[in-house]
Amino acid sequence: MSAADEPRRVHFQSPEYLVERLDAIADLYDADRTDLLVEAIREYLETTAESERFQELVATKYYDDQLEFETVKRLVGAETAQRLRLLKADLEDEPLDLSAPDADADIYASEPSGADDER
């Protein structure tokens, strides 16, 4: 068991009716209240992390330097976090210094310059 998997005691308050319902479900399944709570939290976190709205919020805050990379990894997973890091690096790069094409030029009308004339 890794350190991240070690149980950690958490204390919180909940409306009494929720605890009563949870206890009734635990009795029905012959399960422990804590196991049901941990499973419910796990499912909520997975569902939230997969939602497009949540991922957009994480990305926006990461791009605005409001979230550190390690926090992003915990929120959306290593693969998505790495993709966001690469995109952020691209966004931070200096743009290419290219002039706009002439307004009258039809950029699709001819062969690109340097095209092989020996066909």
mmCIF file of N, CA and C in Angstrom:
data_model
loop_
_atom_site.group_PDB
_atom_site.id
_atom_site.type_symbol
_atom_site.label_atom_id
_atom_site.label_comp_id
_atom_site.label_asym_id
_atom_site.label_seq_id
_atom_site.Cartn_x
_atom_site.Cartn_y
_atom_site.Cartn_z
ATOM 1 N N MET A 1 0.857 -1.179 0.000
ATOM 2 C CA MET A 1 0.000 0.000 0.000
ATOM 3 C C MET A 1 0.897 1.235 0.000
ATOM 4 N N SER A 2 0.698 2.131 -0.954
ATOM 5 C CA SER A 2 1.505 3.345 -1.023
ATOM 6 C C SER A 2 1.002 4.355 0.005
ATOM 7 N N ALA A 3 1.825 5.365 0.249
ATOM 8 C CA ALA A 3 1.450 6.401 1.216
ATOM 9 C C ALA A 3 0.148 7.087 0.804
ATOM 10 N N ALA A 4 -0.076 7.233 -0.507
ATOM 11 C CA ALA A 4 -1.298 7.872 -0.992
ATOM 12 C C ALA A 4 -2.535 7.025 -0.711
ATOM 13 N N ASP A 5 -2.343 5.711 -0.520
ATOM 14 C CA ASP A 5 -3.469 4.813 -0.257
ATOM 15 C C ASP A 5 -3.752 4.631 1.233
ATOM 16 N N GLU A 6 -2.910 5.188 2.067
ATOM 17 C CA GLU A 6 -3.112 5.056 3.513
ATOM 18 C C GLU A 6 -4.400 5.767 3.918
ATOM 19 N N PRO A 7 -5.201 5.126 4.762
ATOM 20 C CA PRO A 7 -6.429 5.783 5.224
ATOM 21 C C PRO A 7 -6.108 7.058 6.004
ATOM 22 N N ARG A 8 -6.955 8.041 5.837
ATOM 23 C CA ARG A 8 -6.806 9.304 6.545
ATOM 24 C C ARG A 8 -8.152 9.645 7.171
ATOM 25 N N ARG A 9 -8.134 9.923 8.446
ATOM 26 C CA ARG A 9 -9.375 10.250 9.144
ATOM 27 C C ARG A 9 -9.823 11.646 8.729
ATOM 28 N N VAL A 10 -11.110 11.733 8.374
ATOM 29 C CA VAL A 10 -11.717 13.005 7.981
ATOM 30 C C VAL A 10 -12.979 13.169 8.809
ATOM 31 N N HIS A 11 -13.147 14.345 9.346
ATOM 32 C CA HIS A 11 -14.337 14.630 10.152
ATOM 33 C C HIS A 11 -15.137 15.712 9.443
ATOM 34 N N PHE A 12 -16.421 15.469 9.244
ATOM 35 C CA PHE A 12 -17.276 16.498 8.653
ATOM 36 C C PHE A 12 -18.680 16.334 9.203
ATOM 37 N N GLN A 13 -19.454 17.380 9.043
ATOM 38 C CA GLN A 13 -20.841 17.348 9.486
ATOM 39 C C GLN A 13 -21.745 17.180 8.279
ATOM 40 N N SER A 14 -22.824 16.483 8.498
ATOM 41 C CA SER A 14 -23.775 16.217 7.429
ATOM 42 C C SER A 14 -25.180 16.333 8.001
ATOM 43 N N PRO A 15 -26.138 16.698 7.163
ATOM 44 C CA PRO A 15 -27.525 16.683 7.646
ATOM 45 C C PRO A 15 -27.887 15.276 8.138
ATOM 46 N N GLU A 16 -28.623 15.227 9.202
ATOM 47 C CA GLU A 16 -28.967 13.952 9.839
ATOM 48 C C GLU A 16 -29.691 12.997 8.883
ATOM 49 N N TYR A 17 -30.561 13.531 8.031
ATOM 50 C CA TYR A 17 -31.319 12.649 7.140
ATOM 51 C C TYR A 17 -30.390 11.920 6.160
ATOM 52 N N LEU A 18 -29.282 12.567 5.747
ATOM 53 C CA LEU A 18 -28.345 11.897 4.845
ATOM 54 C C LEU A 18 -27.625 10.752 5.559
ATOM 55 N N VAL A 19 -27.246 10.995 6.796
ATOM 56 C CA VAL A 19 -26.577 9.939 7.571
ATOM 57 C C VAL A 19 -27.531 8.775 7.797
ATOM 58 N N GLU A 20 -28.793 9.080 8.082
ATOM 59 C CA GLU A 20 -29.783 8.024 8.290
ATOM 60 C C GLU A 20 -29.990 7.200 7.017
ATOM 61 N N ARG A 21 -30.055 7.868 5.878
ATOM 62 C CA ARG A 21 -30.198 7.145 4.601
ATOM 63 C C ARG A 21 -28.962 6.309 4.311
ATOM 64 N N LEU A 22 -27.803 6.880 4.569
ATOM 65 C CA LEU A 22 -26.562 6.151 4.352
ATOM 66 C C LEU A 22 -26.507 4.910 5.236
ATOM 67 N N ASP A 23 -26.868 5.065 6.486
ATOM 68 C CA ASP A 23 -26.874 3.920 7.386
ATOM 69 C C ASP A 23 -27.867 2.852 6.936
ATOM 70 N N ALA A 24 -29.028 3.270 6.430
ATOM 71 C CA ALA A 24 -30.021 2.309 5.954
ATOM 72 C C ALA A 24 -29.476 1.550 4.742
ATOM 73 N N ILE A 25 -28.792 2.247 3.847
ATOM 74 C CA ILE A 25 -28.198 1.586 2.674
ATOM 75 C C ILE A 25 -27.085 0.643 3.111
ATOM 76 N N ALA A 26 -26.268 1.082 4.067
ATOM 77 C CA ALA A 26 -25.193 0.230 4.576
ATOM 78 C C ALA A 26 -25.775 -1.039 5.187
ATOM 79 N N ASP A 27 -26.862 -0.909 5.947
ATOM 80 C CA ASP A 27 -27.519 -2.090 6.536
ATOM 81 C C ASP A 27 -28.064 -3.005 5.444
ATOM 82 N N LEU A 28 -28.672 -2.413 4.441
ATOM 83 C CA LEU A 28 -29.249 -3.189 3.344
ATOM 84 C C LEU A 28 -28.194 -4.029 2.643
ATOM 85 N N TYR A 29 -27.030 -3.433 2.392
ATOM 86 C CA TYR A 29 -25.947 -4.127 1.701
ATOM 87 C C TYR A 29 -24.988 -4.844 2.651
ATOM 88 N N ASP A 30 -25.290 -4.772 3.950
ATOM 89 C CA ASP A 30 -24.394 -5.349 4.963
ATOM 90 C C ASP A 30 -22.966 -4.820 4.753
ATOM 91 N N ALA A 31 -22.889 -3.501 4.602
ATOM 92 C CA ALA A 31 -21.614 -2.832 4.325
ATOM 93 C C ALA A 31 -21.329 -1.817 5.418
ATOM 94 N N ASP A 32 -20.127 -1.307 5.378
ATOM 95 C CA ASP A 32 -19.691 -0.305 6.338
ATOM 96 C C ASP A 32 -19.997 1.090 5.788
ATOM 97 N N ARG A 33 -20.450 1.983 6.642
ATOM 98 C CA ARG A 33 -20.759 3.355 6.229
ATOM 99 C C ARG A 33 -19.549 4.012 5.571
ATOM 100 N N THR A 34 -18.388 3.833 6.141
ATOM 101 C CA THR A 34 -17.171 4.448 5.594
ATOM 102 C C THR A 34 -16.888 3.950 4.184
ATOM 103 N N ASP A 35 -17.055 2.647 3.960
ATOM 104 C CA ASP A 35 -16.817 2.102 2.616
ATOM 105 C C ASP A 35 -17.760 2.728 1.590
ATOM 106 N N LEU A 36 -19.013 2.920 1.981
ATOM 107 C CA LEU A 36 -19.976 3.541 1.072
ATOM 108 C C LEU A 36 -19.607 4.999 0.794
ATOM 109 N N LEU A 37 -19.185 5.714 1.829
ATOM 110 C CA LEU A 37 -18.781 7.114 1.642
ATOM 111 C C LEU A 37 -17.564 7.223 0.733
ATOM 112 N N VAL A 38 -16.576 6.370 0.945
ATOM 113 C CA VAL A 38 -15.366 6.402 0.117
ATOM 114 C C VAL A 38 -15.717 6.101 -1.333
ATOM 115 N N GLU A 39 -16.574 5.114 -1.564
ATOM 116 C CA GLU A 39 -16.984 4.779 -2.932
ATOM 117 C C GLU A 39 -17.755 5.932 -3.568
ATOM 118 N N ALA A 40 -18.641 6.567 -2.808
ATOM 119 C CA ALA A 40 -19.403 7.703 -3.341
ATOM 120 C C ALA A 40 -18.474 8.864 -3.696
ATOM 121 N N ILE A 41 -17.494 9.131 -2.867
ATOM 122 C CA ILE A 41 -16.532 10.204 -3.139
ATOM 123 C C ILE A 41 -15.711 9.860 -4.373
ATOM 124 N N ARG A 42 -15.250 8.624 -4.469
ATOM 125 C CA ARG A 42 -14.460 8.187 -5.621
ATOM 126 C C ARG A 42 -15.244 8.372 -6.924
ATOM 127 N N GLU A 43 -16.487 7.930 -6.924
ATOM 128 C CA GLU A 43 -17.320 8.062 -8.126
ATOM 129 C C GLU A 43 -17.552 9.528 -8.483
ATOM 130 N N TYR A 44 -17.812 10.364 -7.476
ATOM 131 C CA TYR A 44 -18.023 11.787 -7.726
ATOM 132 C C TYR A 44 -16.773 12.420 -8.331
ATOM 133 N N LEU A 45 -15.616 12.114 -7.770
ATOM 134 C CA LEU A 45 -14.364 12.691 -8.266
ATOM 135 C C LEU A 45 -14.076 12.254 -9.695
ATOM 136 N N GLU A 46 -14.315 10.984 -10.013
ATOM 137 C CA GLU A 46 -14.087 10.493 -11.372
ATOM 138 C C GLU A 46 -15.037 11.160 -12.362
ATOM 139 N N THR A 47 -16.292 11.264 -11.991
ATOM 140 C CA THR A 47 -17.282 11.898 -12.864
ATOM 141 C C THR A 47 -16.945 13.370 -13.076
ATOM 142 N N THR A 48 -16.590 14.053 -12.010
ATOM 143 C CA THR A 48 -16.241 15.471 -12.098
ATOM 144 C C THR A 48 -15.011 15.673 -12.968
ATOM 145 N N ALA A 49 -13.972 14.866 -12.744
ATOM 146 C CA ALA A 49 -12.716 15.014 -13.491
ATOM 147 C C ALA A 49 -12.911 14.780 -14.981
ATOM 148 N N GLU A 50 -13.891 13.966 -15.351
ATOM 149 C CA GLU A 50 -14.145 13.667 -16.763
ATOM 150 C C GLU A 50 -15.032 14.697 -17.445
ATOM 151 N N SER A 51 -15.656 15.582 -16.678
ATOM 152 C CA SER A 51 -16.585 16.537 -17.291
ATOM 153 C C SER A 51 -15.822 17.624 -18.046
ATOM 154 N N GLU A 52 -16.375 17.984 -19.190
ATOM 155 C CA GLU A 52 -15.754 18.994 -20.054
ATOM 156 C C GLU A 52 -15.670 20.338 -19.333
ATOM 157 N N ARG A 53 -16.697 20.703 -18.625
ATOM 158 C CA ARG A 53 -16.728 21.980 -17.905
ATOM 159 C C ARG A 53 -15.608 22.052 -16.867
ATOM 160 N N PHE A 54 -15.423 20.977 -16.120
ATOM 161 C CA PHE A 54 -14.374 20.934 -15.103
ATOM 162 C C PHE A 54 -12.996 21.029 -15.744
ATOM 163 N N GLN A 55 -12.777 20.275 -16.818
ATOM 164 C CA GLN A 55 -11.475 20.294 -17.487
ATOM 165 C C GLN A 55 -11.180 21.671 -18.075
ATOM 166 N N GLU A 56 -12.205 22.344 -18.585
ATOM 167 C CA GLU A 56 -12.013 23.701 -19.098
ATOM 168 C C GLU A 56 -11.624 24.653 -17.968
ATOM 169 N N LEU A 57 -12.249 24.505 -16.818
ATOM 170 C CA LEU A 57 -11.924 25.347 -15.666
ATOM 171 C C LEU A 57 -10.487 25.114 -15.209
ATOM 172 N N VAL A 58 -10.090 23.855 -15.120
ATOM 173 C CA VAL A 58 -8.716 23.525 -14.732
ATOM 174 C C VAL A 58 -7.735 24.116 -15.740
ATOM 175 N N ALA A 59 -8.011 23.937 -17.026
ATOM 176 C CA ALA A 59 -7.118 24.453 -18.070
ATOM 177 C C ALA A 59 -6.994 25.970 -17.972
ATOM 178 N N THR A 60 -8.107 26.648 -17.822
ATOM 179 C CA THR A 60 -8.087 28.113 -17.742
ATOM 180 C C THR A 60 -7.262 28.579 -16.556
ATOM 181 N N LYS A 61 -7.482 27.975 -15.411
ATOM 182 C CA LYS A 61 -6.733 28.383 -14.214
ATOM 183 C C LYS A 61 -5.250 28.024 -14.333
ATOM 184 N N TYR A 62 -4.942 26.921 -14.990
ATOM 185 C CA TYR A 62 -3.544 26.543 -15.204
ATOM 186 C C TYR A 62 -2.865 27.519 -16.167
ATOM 187 N N TYR A 63 -3.535 27.842 -17.260
ATOM 188 C CA TYR A 63 -2.967 28.783 -18.228
ATOM 189 C C TYR A 63 -2.775 30.167 -17.619
ATOM 190 N N ASP A 64 -3.635 30.528 -16.663
ATOM 191 C CA ASP A 64 -3.529 31.828 -15.996
ATOM 192 C C ASP A 64 -2.617 31.776 -14.769
ATOM 193 N N ASP A 65 -1.875 30.670 -14.613
ATOM 194 C CA ASP A 65 -0.939 30.480 -13.494
ATOM 195 C C ASP A 65 -1.609 30.525 -12.121
ATOM 196 N N GLN A 66 -2.861 30.087 -12.072
ATOM 197 C CA GLN A 66 -3.571 30.001 -10.802
ATOM 198 C C GLN A 66 -3.496 28.592 -10.210
ATOM 199 N N LEU A 67 -3.013 27.635 -10.997
ATOM 200 C CA LEU A 67 -2.841 26.253 -10.532
ATOM 201 C C LEU A 67 -1.449 25.784 -10.916
ATOM 202 N N GLU A 68 -0.817 25.055 -10.013
ATOM 203 C CA GLU A 68 0.481 24.437 -10.292
ATOM 204 C C GLU A 68 0.256 23.135 -11.053
ATOM 205 N N PHE A 69 1.287 22.699 -11.777
ATOM 206 C CA PHE A 69 1.196 21.481 -12.578
ATOM 207 C C PHE A 69 0.831 20.265 -11.717
ATOM 208 N N GLU A 70 1.431 20.138 -10.547
ATOM 209 C CA GLU A 70 1.144 18.980 -9.682
ATOM 210 C C GLU A 70 -0.319 18.949 -9.255
ATOM 211 N N THR A 71 -0.896 20.101 -9.028
ATOM 212 C CA THR A 71 -2.321 20.175 -8.676
ATOM 213 C C THR A 71 -3.167 19.753 -9.868
ATOM 214 N N VAL A 72 -2.786 20.202 -11.054
ATOM 215 C CA VAL A 72 -3.505 19.825 -12.274
ATOM 216 C C VAL A 72 -3.471 18.309 -12.444
ATOM 217 N N LYS A 73 -2.315 17.675 -12.194
ATOM 218 C CA LYS A 73 -2.214 16.213 -12.291
ATOM 219 C C LYS A 73 -3.183 15.535 -11.341
ATOM 220 N N ARG A 74 -3.300 16.043 -10.117
ATOM 221 C CA ARG A 74 -4.226 15.436 -9.153
ATOM 222 C C ARG A 74 -5.678 15.630 -9.576
ATOM 223 N N LEU A 75 -5.957 16.730 -10.251
ATOM 224 C CA LEU A 75 -7.340 17.030 -10.630
ATOM 225 C C LEU A 75 -7.803 16.287 -11.871
ATOM 226 N N VAL A 76 -6.950 16.188 -12.897
ATOM 227 C CA VAL A 76 -7.402 15.620 -14.177
ATOM 228 C C VAL A 76 -6.587 14.427 -14.641
ATOM 229 N N GLY A 77 -5.588 14.031 -13.882
ATOM 230 C CA GLY A 77 -4.773 12.887 -14.263
ATOM 231 C C GLY A 77 -3.521 13.305 -15.007
ATOM 232 N N ALA A 78 -2.540 12.423 -14.997
ATOM 233 C CA ALA A 78 -1.220 12.729 -15.553
ATOM 234 C C ALA A 78 -1.257 12.981 -17.058
ATOM 235 N N GLU A 79 -2.012 12.183 -17.792
ATOM 236 C CA GLU A 79 -2.032 12.314 -19.255
ATOM 237 C C GLU A 79 -2.623 13.657 -19.694
ATOM 238 N N THR A 80 -3.764 14.002 -19.132
ATOM 239 C CA THR A 80 -4.397 15.276 -19.479
ATOM 240 C C THR A 80 -3.540 16.445 -19.004
ATOM 241 N N ALA A 81 -2.950 16.312 -17.832
ATOM 242 C CA ALA A 81 -2.084 17.377 -17.307
ATOM 243 C C ALA A 81 -0.885 17.603 -18.228
ATOM 244 N N GLN A 82 -0.305 16.532 -18.722
ATOM 245 C CA GLN A 82 0.840 16.666 -19.629
ATOM 246 C C GLN A 82 0.414 17.360 -20.924
ATOM 247 N N ARG A 83 -0.758 17.011 -21.431
ATOM 248 C CA ARG A 83 -1.264 17.651 -22.644
ATOM 249 C C ARG A 83 -1.468 19.153 -22.407
ATOM 250 N N LEU A 84 -2.005 19.513 -21.234
ATOM 251 C CA LEU A 84 -2.191 20.924 -20.903
ATOM 252 C C LEU A 84 -0.851 21.649 -20.781
ATOM 253 N N ARG A 85 0.142 20.957 -20.223
ATOM 254 C CA ARG A 85 1.464 21.582 -20.093
ATOM 255 C C ARG A 85 2.067 21.866 -21.472
ATOM 256 N N LEU A 86 1.925 20.934 -22.395
ATOM 257 C CA LEU A 86 2.444 21.142 -23.750
ATOM 258 C C LEU A 86 1.703 22.284 -24.456
ATOM 259 N N LEU A 87 0.395 22.325 -24.310
ATOM 260 C CA LEU A 87 -0.384 23.403 -24.917
ATOM 261 C C LEU A 87 -0.025 24.757 -24.320
ATOM 262 N N LYS A 88 0.192 24.772 -23.007
ATOM 263 C CA LYS A 88 0.578 26.026 -22.349
ATOM 264 C C LYS A 88 1.924 26.504 -22.874
ATOM 265 N N ALA A 89 2.854 25.592 -23.052
ATOM 266 C CA ALA A 89 4.172 25.954 -23.587
ATOM 267 C C ALA A 89 4.022 26.527 -24.997
ATOM 268 N N ASP A 90 3.151 25.930 -25.807
ATOM 269 C CA ASP A 90 2.905 26.459 -27.150
ATOM 270 C C ASP A 90 2.310 27.858 -27.088
ATOM 271 N N LEU A 91 1.382 28.070 -26.179
ATOM 272 C CA LEU A 91 0.751 29.382 -26.054
ATOM 273 C C LEU A 91 1.742 30.448 -25.598
ATOM 274 N N GLU A 92 2.726 30.039 -24.811
ATOM 275 C CA GLU A 92 3.700 30.992 -24.284
ATOM 276 C C GLU A 92 4.821 31.301 -25.267
ATOM 277 N N ASP A 93 4.967 30.484 -26.321
ATOM 278 C CA ASP A 93 5.995 30.738 -27.331
ATOM 279 C C ASP A 93 5.714 32.045 -28.054
ATOM 280 N N GLU A 94 6.785 32.665 -28.503
ATOM 281 C CA GLU A 94 6.650 33.887 -29.289
ATOM 282 C C GLU A 94 6.039 33.533 -30.646
ATOM 283 N N PRO A 95 5.102 34.348 -31.137
ATOM 284 C CA PRO A 95 4.535 34.070 -32.451
ATOM 285 C C PRO A 95 5.576 34.304 -33.544
ATOM 286 N N LEU A 96 5.403 33.618 -34.657
ATOM 287 C CA LEU A 96 6.298 33.808 -35.794
ATOM 288 C C LEU A 96 6.090 35.209 -36.359
ATOM 289 N N ASP A 97 7.163 35.833 -36.768
ATOM 290 C CA ASP A 97 7.087 37.181 -37.318
ATOM 291 C C ASP A 97 6.885 37.091 -38.824
ATOM 292 N N LEU A 98 5.658 36.808 -39.237
ATOM 293 C CA LEU A 98 5.323 36.679 -40.651
ATOM 294 C C LEU A 98 4.419 37.830 -41.054
ATOM 295 N N SER A 99 4.682 38.359 -42.218
ATOM 296 C CA SER A 99 3.812 39.422 -42.713
ATOM 297 C C SER A 99 2.574 38.797 -43.339
ATOM 298 N N ALA A 100 1.496 39.523 -43.307
ATOM 299 C CA ALA A 100 0.249 39.047 -43.893
ATOM 300 C C ALA A 100 0.384 39.057 -45.413
ATOM 301 N N PRO A 101 -0.308 38.166 -46.118
ATOM 302 C CA PRO A 101 -0.249 38.179 -47.584
ATOM 303 C C PRO A 101 -0.874 39.463 -48.130
ATOM 304 N N ASP A 102 -0.430 39.834 -49.319
ATOM 305 C CA ASP A 102 -0.984 41.004 -49.995
ATOM 306 C C ASP A 102 -2.486 40.808 -50.152
ATOM 307 N N ALA A 103 -3.236 41.828 -49.915
ATOM 308 C CA ALA A 103 -4.702 41.731 -49.943
ATOM 309 C C ALA A 103 -5.227 41.279 -51.296
ATOM 310 N N ASP A 104 -4.517 41.624 -52.380
ATOM 311 C CA ASP A 104 -4.977 41.254 -53.725
ATOM 312 C C ASP A 104 -4.470 39.884 -54.169
ATOM 313 N N ALA A 105 -3.583 39.302 -53.414
ATOM 314 C CA ALA A 105 -2.975 38.031 -53.823
ATOM 315 C C ALA A 105 -3.950 36.886 -53.602
ATOM 316 N N ASP A 106 -4.012 35.995 -54.594
ATOM 317 C CA ASP A 106 -4.805 34.776 -54.471
ATOM 318 C C ASP A 106 -3.831 33.680 -54.064
ATOM 319 N N ILE A 107 -3.770 33.412 -52.785
ATOM 320 C CA ILE A 107 -2.750 32.488 -52.274
ATOM 321 C C ILE A 107 -2.998 31.042 -52.698
ATOM 322 N N TYR A 108 -4.150 30.743 -53.266
ATOM 323 C CA TYR A 108 -4.465 29.379 -53.680
ATOM 324 C C TYR A 108 -4.357 29.180 -55.185
ATOM 325 N N ALA A 109 -3.994 30.242 -55.912
ATOM 326 C CA ALA A 109 -4.038 30.185 -57.371
ATOM 327 C C ALA A 109 -2.802 29.564 -58.006
ATOM 328 N N SER A 110 -1.678 29.558 -57.357
ATOM 329 C CA SER A 110 -0.459 29.084 -58.018
ATOM 330 C C SER A 110 0.264 28.060 -57.161
ATOM 331 N N GLU A 111 1.286 27.461 -57.775
ATOM 332 C CA GLU A 111 2.135 26.500 -57.061
ATOM 333 C C GLU A 111 2.930 27.241 -55.999
ATOM 334 N N PRO A 112 3.220 26.588 -54.905
ATOM 335 C CA PRO A 112 4.053 27.222 -53.892
ATOM 336 C C PRO A 112 5.432 27.526 -54.453
ATOM 337 N N SER A 113 6.051 28.587 -53.952
ATOM 338 C CA SER A 113 7.389 28.931 -54.414
ATOM 339 C C SER A 113 8.337 27.809 -54.063
ATOM 340 N N GLY A 114 9.272 27.531 -54.977
ATOM 341 C CA GLY A 114 10.222 26.458 -54.753
ATOM 342 C C GLY A 114 9.681 25.097 -55.179
ATOM 343 N N ALA A 115 8.521 25.084 -55.844
ATOM 344 C CA ALA A 115 7.957 23.806 -56.292
ATOM 345 C C ALA A 115 8.833 23.217 -57.372
ATOM 346 N N ASP A 116 8.900 21.913 -57.412
ATOM 347 C CA ASP A 116 9.724 21.201 -58.394
ATOM 348 C C ASP A 116 9.130 21.371 -59.789
ATOM 349 N N ASP A 117 9.907 22.042 -60.706
ATOM 350 C CA ASP A 117 9.419 22.291 -62.053
ATOM 351 C C ASP A 117 9.604 21.091 -62.964
ATOM 352 N N GLU A 118 10.370 20.109 -62.571
ATOM 353 C CA GLU A 118 10.650 18.939 -63.436
ATOM 354 C C GLU A 118 9.642 17.846 -63.108
ATOM 355 N N ARG A 119 8.559 17.826 -63.798
ATOM 356 C CA ARG A 119 7.534 16.791 -63.547
ATOM 357 C C ARG A 119 7.429 15.855 -64.680
#
